[in-house]
Amino acid sequence: MPGRHRLRATTVLAAAMSAAGAAQAGDREEERAIRGVIADMQAAWNRGDFVAYMAGFSRPGVVFVSRGRFQRDWQGTLDHYIADYGGSSDTRGVLCFYDIRIERLADDAAQLVSRYHLARADEPQYGINTRLMRKVEGRWVIALNHVSSVSTPDPGDRLLASDCRP
C-alpha cells in the first residue's frame, strides 16, 4: 500500500507542476502581448499617428486621467492629443515608455505601471503611467489610464531612457 500512495502522490505532484508551468508560460505570453500594445503605441506616437496610438485604448469607454482632470472618453482623449501635441514633430516630441511593470489581476485584467519620458526641446515631460489593462475580444487594451507628469526627471530614476531624444 505505501508504494501505491507514493506513486499517486508523485503523479499528483507532477500534474500540479505541469499545470503551474503551463500557467507561467501563459502568463509570459499575455505579458508579451501587453508589452506589444505599449510598444505599438510608442511607435505610433513617434511617427505622429495619434489614431494608431489610440488603438491601445478601450474604445469608446477608456477612462483617462491627467493634470487632475478626466478626459471625456476615447474621442476626447484623441482630441486632447491632437490639440496639445499634434502641431509638429517638435511639439509631439519623442515618447519612450520604460521600467514597465505588469501584474496580472485576472485572466482578462492586468495592472501596468511604467515610467515615460516625452523628449522635446521645449517642455519635456517625465512621469509615471498607471494603467488598468483589460482583455476585450481577445485583445489587450487600456481601460483606465492615469498619468502623473513633471517637467524634471526623478533624480532617483536610474533607468531614464537614454535613447529618448528629441
Coordinates of N, CA and C in Angstrom, one line a residue:
M1 N 0.8 -1.2 0.0 CA 0.0 0.0 0.0 C 0.8 1.3 0.0
P2 N 1.9 1.4 0.8 CA 2.6 2.6 0.8 C 3.2 3.0 -0.5
G3 N 3.6 2.0 -1.3 CA 4.1 2.3 -2.7 C 3.1 2.9 -3.6
R4 N 1.8 2.4 -3.5 CA 0.7 3.0 -4.3 C 0.5 4.4 -3.9
H5 N 0.5 4.7 -2.6 CA 0.2 6.1 -2.2 C 1.4 7.0 -2.7
R6 N 2.6 6.5 -2.6 CA 3.7 7.3 -3.1 C 3.6 7.6 -4.6
L7 N 3.2 6.5 -5.3 CA 3.0 6.7 -6.8 C 1.9 7.7 -7.1
R8 N 0.8 7.6 -6.3 CA -0.3 8.5 -6.5 C 0.1 10.0 -6.2
A9 N 0.8 10.1 -5.1 CA 1.3 11.5 -4.7 C 2.3 12.0 -5.7
T10 N 3.2 11.2 -6.2 CA 4.1 11.6 -7.2 C 3.4 12.1 -8.5
T11 N 2.4 11.3 -8.9 CA 1.6 11.6 -10.1 C 0.9 12.9 -9.9
V12 N 0.3 13.1 -8.7 CA -0.5 14.4 -8.4 C 0.5 15.6 -8.4
L13 N 1.7 15.4 -7.8 CA 2.7 16.5 -7.8 C 3.2 16.8 -9.2
A14 N 3.4 15.8 -10.0 CA 3.9 16.0 -11.4 C 2.8 16.8 -12.2
A15 N 1.5 16.4 -12.0 CA 0.5 17.1 -12.7 C 0.3 18.5 -12.3
A16 N 0.5 18.8 -11.0 CA 0.4 20.1 -10.4 C 1.6 21.0 -11.0
M17 N 2.8 20.4 -11.0 CA 3.9 21.1 -11.5 C 3.7 21.4 -13.0
S18 N 3.2 20.5 -13.8 CA 3.0 20.7 -15.2 C 2.0 21.8 -15.4
A19 N 0.9 21.8 -14.6 CA -0.1 22.8 -14.7 C 0.4 24.2 -14.4
A20 N 1.3 24.3 -13.4 CA 1.9 25.5 -13.0 C 2.8 26.0 -14.1
G21 N 3.6 25.1 -14.7 CA 4.5 25.5 -15.8 C 3.7 26.1 -17.0
A22 N 2.5 25.4 -17.3 CA 1.7 25.9 -18.4 C 1.1 27.3 -18.0
A23 N 0.7 27.5 -16.8 CA 0.2 28.8 -16.4 C 1.2 29.9 -16.5
Q24 N 2.5 29.6 -16.1 CA 3.5 30.5 -16.2 C 3.8 30.9 -17.6
A25 N 3.8 29.9 -18.5 CA 4.0 30.1 -19.9 C 2.9 31.0 -20.5
G26 N 1.7 30.7 -20.1 CA 0.5 31.6 -20.5 C 0.7 33.0 -20.0
D27 N 1.1 33.2 -18.8 CA 1.3 34.5 -18.2 C 2.4 35.3 -19.0
R28 N 3.5 34.6 -19.3 CA 4.5 35.2 -20.1 C 4.0 35.6 -21.5
E29 N 3.2 34.8 -22.1 CA 2.6 35.1 -23.4 C 1.7 36.3 -23.3
E30 N 0.9 36.4 -22.2 CA 0.0 37.5 -22.1 C 0.8 38.8 -21.8
E31 N 1.9 38.7 -21.0 CA 2.7 39.8 -20.7 C 3.4 40.3 -22.0
R32 N 3.8 39.4 -22.8 CA 4.4 39.9 -24.1 C 3.4 40.6 -24.9
A33 N 2.1 40.1 -24.9 CA 1.1 40.8 -25.7 C 0.8 42.2 -25.1
I34 N 0.8 42.3 -23.8 CA 0.6 43.7 -23.2 C 1.7 44.6 -23.6
R35 N 3.0 44.1 -23.4 CA 4.1 44.9 -23.8 C 4.1 45.3 -25.3
G36 N 3.6 44.4 -26.1 CA 3.4 44.7 -27.5 C 2.5 45.9 -27.8
V37 N 1.4 45.9 -27.0 CA 0.5 47.0 -27.2 C 1.2 48.4 -26.9
I38 N 2.0 48.4 -25.8 CA 2.7 49.6 -25.4 C 3.7 50.0 -26.4
A39 N 4.5 49.0 -26.9 CA 5.5 49.2 -27.9 C 4.8 49.8 -29.2
D40 N 3.7 49.2 -29.6 CA 3.0 49.7 -30.8 C 2.5 51.2 -30.6
M41 N 2.0 51.5 -29.4 CA 1.6 52.8 -29.1 C 2.8 53.8 -29.1
Q42 N 3.9 53.4 -28.6 CA 5.1 54.3 -28.6 C 5.5 54.6 -30.0
A43 N 5.6 53.5 -30.9 CA 6.0 53.7 -32.3 C 5.0 54.6 -33.0
A44 N 3.7 54.4 -32.7 CA 2.7 55.2 -33.4 C 2.8 56.7 -33.0
W45 N 3.0 57.0 -31.7 CA 3.2 58.4 -31.3 C 4.4 59.0 -32.0
N46 N 5.5 58.3 -32.0 CA 6.7 58.8 -32.6 C 6.7 59.0 -34.1
R47 N 5.8 58.4 -34.7 CA 5.6 58.7 -36.2 C 4.5 59.7 -36.4
G48 N 3.8 60.2 -35.3 CA 2.8 61.2 -35.4 C 1.4 60.6 -35.8
D49 N 1.2 59.3 -35.6 CA -0.1 58.7 -35.9 C -0.9 58.5 -34.6
F50 N -1.6 59.6 -34.2 CA -2.4 59.6 -33.0 C -3.5 58.6 -33.0
V51 N -4.1 58.3 -34.1 CA -5.2 57.4 -34.2 C -4.7 56.0 -33.9
A52 N -3.5 55.6 -34.5 CA -2.9 54.3 -34.2 C -2.5 54.3 -32.7
Y53 N -2.0 55.4 -32.2 CA -1.7 55.4 -30.7 C -2.9 55.1 -29.9
M54 N -4.0 55.7 -30.3 CA -5.3 55.4 -29.5 C -5.8 54.0 -29.7
A55 N -5.3 53.2 -30.6 CA -5.8 51.9 -30.8 C -5.4 51.0 -29.5
G56 N -4.5 51.5 -28.7 CA -4.2 50.8 -27.5 C -5.1 51.1 -26.4
F57 N -6.1 51.9 -26.6 CA -7.1 52.3 -25.5 C -8.4 51.6 -25.8
S58 N -9.2 51.3 -24.8 CA -10.5 50.8 -24.9 C -11.4 51.9 -25.6
R59 N -12.1 51.5 -26.6 CA -13.0 52.4 -27.4 C -14.4 52.0 -27.3
P60 N -15.3 52.8 -26.9 CA -15.2 54.2 -26.6 C -14.9 54.5 -25.1
G61 N -14.9 53.5 -24.2 CA -15.0 53.7 -22.8 C -13.8 53.9 -22.0
V62 N -12.7 54.2 -22.5 CA -11.5 54.5 -21.7 C -11.7 55.6 -20.7
V63 N -11.2 55.4 -19.5 CA -11.2 56.5 -18.5 C -9.7 57.0 -18.5
F64 N -9.6 58.3 -18.8 CA -8.2 58.8 -18.9 C -8.1 60.0 -17.9
V65 N -7.2 59.9 -17.0 CA -7.0 61.0 -16.0 C -5.6 61.6 -16.2
S66 N -5.6 62.9 -16.3 CA -4.3 63.7 -16.5 C -4.5 65.1 -16.0
R67 N -3.4 65.6 -15.4 CA -3.5 67.0 -14.9 C -4.6 67.2 -14.0
G68 N -5.0 66.2 -13.2 CA -6.0 66.3 -12.2 C -7.4 66.4 -12.8
R69 N -7.6 66.0 -14.1 CA -8.9 66.0 -14.7 C -9.2 64.7 -15.5
F70 N -10.4 64.5 -15.7 CA -10.9 63.4 -16.5 C -10.9 63.9 -18.0
Q71 N -10.4 63.2 -18.9 CA -10.7 63.5 -20.3 C -12.1 62.9 -20.6
R72 N -12.8 63.4 -21.6 CA -14.1 63.0 -21.9 C -14.3 61.5 -22.1
D73 N -13.6 60.9 -23.0 CA -13.7 59.5 -23.4 C -12.6 59.2 -24.5
W74 N -12.8 58.2 -25.3 CA -11.8 57.9 -26.3 C -11.6 59.1 -27.2
Q75 N -12.7 59.6 -27.8 CA -12.6 60.7 -28.7 C -12.0 61.9 -28.1
G76 N -12.4 62.2 -26.8 CA -11.9 63.4 -26.1 C -10.4 63.3 -25.9
T77 N -9.9 62.0 -25.6 CA -8.5 61.8 -25.4 C -7.8 62.0 -26.7
L78 N -8.3 61.5 -27.8 CA -7.7 61.7 -29.1 C -7.6 63.2 -29.4
D79 N -8.7 63.9 -29.2 CA -8.8 65.4 -29.5 C -7.7 66.1 -28.6
H80 N -7.6 65.7 -27.4 CA -6.6 66.3 -26.5 C -5.2 66.1 -27.1
Y81 N -4.9 64.9 -27.5 CA -3.5 64.6 -28.0 C -3.3 65.5 -29.3
I82 N -4.2 65.5 -30.2 CA -4.0 66.3 -31.4 C -3.9 67.8 -31.1
A83 N -4.7 68.3 -30.2 CA -4.7 69.7 -29.9 C -3.4 70.1 -29.2
D84 N -2.9 69.2 -28.2 CA -1.8 69.6 -27.4 C -0.4 69.2 -28.0
Y85 N -0.4 68.1 -28.9 CA 0.9 67.6 -29.3 C 1.0 67.4 -30.8
G86 N -0.1 67.6 -31.6 CA -0.1 67.3 -33.0 C 0.4 68.3 -34.0
G87 N 0.8 69.5 -33.5 CA 1.2 70.5 -34.4 C 2.4 70.2 -35.3
S88 N 3.4 69.6 -34.7 CA 4.6 69.2 -35.4 C 5.4 68.2 -34.6
S89 N 6.4 67.7 -35.2 CA 7.3 66.7 -34.5 C 7.9 67.4 -33.3
D90 N 8.1 68.7 -33.4 CA 8.7 69.4 -32.2 C 7.8 69.4 -31.0
T91 N 6.5 69.7 -31.3 CA 5.5 69.7 -30.2 C 5.2 68.2 -29.7
R92 N 5.2 67.3 -30.7 CA 4.9 65.9 -30.3 C 6.1 65.3 -29.5
G93 N 7.3 65.6 -29.9 CA 8.5 65.0 -29.2 C 8.7 63.5 -29.5
V94 N 9.5 62.9 -28.8 CA 9.8 61.5 -28.9 C 9.4 60.9 -27.5
L95 N 8.5 59.9 -27.6 CA 7.9 59.3 -26.4 C 8.6 57.9 -26.2
C96 N 9.0 57.7 -24.9 CA 9.6 56.4 -24.5 C 8.9 55.9 -23.3
F97 N 8.4 54.7 -23.3 CA 7.9 54.0 -22.1 C 9.0 53.1 -21.6
Y98 N 9.2 53.0 -20.4 CA 10.3 52.1 -19.8 C 10.0 51.8 -18.4
D99 N 10.8 50.9 -17.8 CA 10.6 50.4 -16.5 C 9.1 49.9 -16.3
I100 N 8.7 49.1 -17.3 CA 7.3 48.6 -17.3 C 7.2 47.5 -16.4
R101 N 6.2 47.6 -15.5 CA 5.9 46.5 -14.5 C 4.4 46.1 -14.7
I102 N 4.3 44.8 -14.9 CA 2.9 44.3 -15.2 C 2.6 43.2 -14.1
E103 N 1.4 43.3 -13.6 CA 0.9 42.3 -12.7 C -0.5 41.9 -13.2
R104 N -0.6 40.6 -13.4 CA -1.9 40.0 -13.9 C -2.8 40.0 -12.7
L105 N -4.0 40.5 -12.8 CA -5.0 40.5 -11.8 C -6.1 39.4 -12.0
A106 N -6.3 39.1 -13.2 CA -7.3 38.0 -13.6 C -7.0 37.6 -15.1
D107 N -7.7 36.7 -15.6 CA -7.4 36.2 -17.0 C -7.6 37.4 -17.9
D108 N -8.5 38.3 -17.6 CA -8.8 39.4 -18.5 C -8.4 40.8 -18.0
A109 N -7.6 40.8 -17.0 CA -7.2 42.1 -16.3 C -5.7 42.1 -15.9
A110 N -5.1 43.2 -16.0 CA -3.7 43.4 -15.6 C -3.5 44.8 -15.2
Q111 N -2.6 45.0 -14.3 CA -2.2 46.4 -13.9 C -0.8 46.6 -14.5
L112 N -0.6 47.7 -15.1 CA 0.7 48.1 -15.7 C 1.1 49.5 -15.1
V113 N 2.3 49.5 -14.6 CA 2.8 50.8 -14.1 C 4.1 51.0 -14.9
S114 N 4.3 52.1 -15.4 CA 5.6 52.4 -16.2 C 6.0 53.9 -16.0
R115 N 7.2 54.1 -16.3 CA 7.7 55.4 -16.4 C 7.6 55.8 -17.9
Y116 N 7.6 57.1 -18.1 CA 7.7 57.6 -19.5 C 8.5 58.9 -19.5
H117 N 9.0 59.1 -20.7 CA 9.8 60.4 -21.0 C 9.3 60.9 -22.3
L118 N 8.8 62.1 -22.4 CA 8.5 62.7 -23.6 C 9.6 63.7 -23.9
A119 N 10.5 63.4 -24.7 CA 11.7 64.2 -25.0 C 11.3 65.2 -26.1
R120 N 11.5 66.4 -25.8 CA 11.3 67.5 -26.8 C 12.1 68.7 -26.2
A121 N 12.5 69.6 -27.1 CA 13.3 70.8 -26.8 C 12.6 71.7 -25.8
D122 N 11.3 72.0 -26.0 CA 10.5 72.8 -25.1 C 9.6 71.9 -24.3
E123 N 9.6 72.1 -23.0 CA 8.7 71.4 -22.1 C 8.8 69.9 -22.2
P124 N 9.9 69.3 -21.9 CA 10.0 67.8 -21.8 C 9.1 67.4 -20.7
Q125 N 8.7 66.2 -20.7 CA 7.9 65.6 -19.6 C 8.5 64.3 -19.2
Y126 N 8.4 64.1 -17.9 CA 8.8 62.8 -17.3 C 7.6 62.4 -16.4
G127 N 7.4 61.1 -16.2 CA 6.3 60.8 -15.4 C 6.1 59.3 -15.3
I128 N 4.9 59.0 -14.7 CA 4.5 57.6 -14.5 C 3.1 57.5 -15.0
N129 N 2.9 56.3 -15.7 CA 1.5 55.9 -16.1 C 1.1 54.8 -15.2
T130 N -0.1 54.8 -14.8 CA -0.7 53.7 -14.1 C -1.9 53.3 -14.9
R131 N -1.9 52.0 -15.4 CA -2.9 51.6 -16.3 C -3.6 50.3 -15.9
L132 N -4.9 50.3 -16.1 CA -5.7 49.0 -16.0 C -5.8 48.5 -17.4
M133 N -5.3 47.4 -17.6 CA -5.4 46.7 -18.9 C -6.5 45.7 -18.8
R134 N -7.3 45.6 -19.9 CA -8.4 44.6 -20.0 C -8.3 43.9 -21.3
K135 N -8.6 42.6 -21.2 CA -8.6 41.8 -22.5 C -10.0 41.8 -23.0
V136 N -10.2 42.4 -24.1 CA -11.5 42.5 -24.7 C -11.5 41.9 -26.1
E137 N -12.4 40.9 -26.3 CA -12.4 40.2 -27.6 C -11.1 39.7 -28.0
G138 N -10.3 39.2 -27.0 CA -9.0 38.6 -27.3 C -7.8 39.5 -27.5
R139 N -8.1 40.8 -27.2 CA -7.0 41.8 -27.4 C -6.9 42.7 -26.1
W140 N -5.7 42.9 -25.7 CA -5.4 43.8 -24.5 C -5.5 45.2 -24.9
V141 N -6.3 46.0 -24.1 CA -6.4 47.4 -24.3 C -6.4 48.1 -22.9
I142 N -6.1 49.4 -22.9 CA -6.1 50.2 -21.7 C -7.5 50.7 -21.4
A143 N -8.0 50.2 -20.3 CA -9.4 50.7 -19.9 C -9.3 51.9 -19.0
L144 N -8.2 52.0 -18.2 CA -8.0 53.2 -17.3 C -6.6 53.6 -17.4
N145 N -6.4 54.9 -17.6 CA -5.0 55.4 -17.8 C -4.9 56.6 -16.9
H146 N -4.0 56.6 -15.9 CA -3.7 57.7 -15.1 C -2.2 58.1 -15.3
V147 N -2.1 59.4 -15.6 CA -0.7 60.0 -15.9 C -0.4 61.0 -14.8
S148 N 0.8 60.8 -14.3 CA 1.4 61.8 -13.4 C 2.7 62.3 -14.0
S149 N 2.7 63.6 -14.3 CA 3.9 64.1 -15.1 C 4.5 65.3 -14.4
V150 N 5.8 65.4 -14.6 CA 6.6 66.5 -14.1 C 7.5 67.0 -15.2
S151 N 8.1 68.2 -15.0 CA 8.9 68.8 -16.0 C 10.4 68.5 -15.8
T152 N 10.8 67.9 -14.7 CA 12.2 67.5 -14.5 C 12.2 66.0 -14.1
P153 N 13.3 65.3 -14.5 CA 13.3 63.9 -14.2 C 13.5 63.6 -12.7
D154 N 13.0 62.5 -12.3 CA 13.2 62.0 -11.0 C 14.7 61.7 -10.7
P155 N 15.3 62.3 -9.8 CA 16.8 62.1 -9.6 C 17.1 60.7 -9.2
G156 N 16.1 59.9 -8.7 CA 16.3 58.5 -8.4 C 16.1 57.6 -9.5
D157 N 15.7 58.1 -10.7 CA 15.4 57.3 -11.9 C 16.7 56.9 -12.5
R158 N 17.2 55.7 -12.2 CA 18.5 55.3 -12.8 C 18.3 54.6 -14.2
L159 N 17.0 54.4 -14.6 CA 16.7 53.7 -15.8 C 16.2 54.7 -16.9
L160 N 16.4 56.0 -16.7 CA 15.9 57.0 -17.6 C 16.3 56.6 -19.0
A161 N 15.3 56.6 -19.9 CA 15.6 56.1 -21.3 C 16.5 57.0 -22.0
S162 N 17.8 56.6 -22.1 CA 18.8 57.4 -22.7 C 18.7 57.5 -24.2
D163 N 17.9 56.6 -24.9 CA 17.8 56.7 -26.3 C 16.6 57.6 -26.7
C164 N 15.9 58.2 -25.7 CA 14.8 59.0 -25.9 C 15.2 60.5 -26.1
R165 N 15.5 60.9 -27.3 CA 16.0 62.3 -27.6 C 15.1 62.9 -28.6
P166 N 14.9 64.2 -28.5 CA 14.0 64.9 -29.5 C 14.8 65.0 -30.8

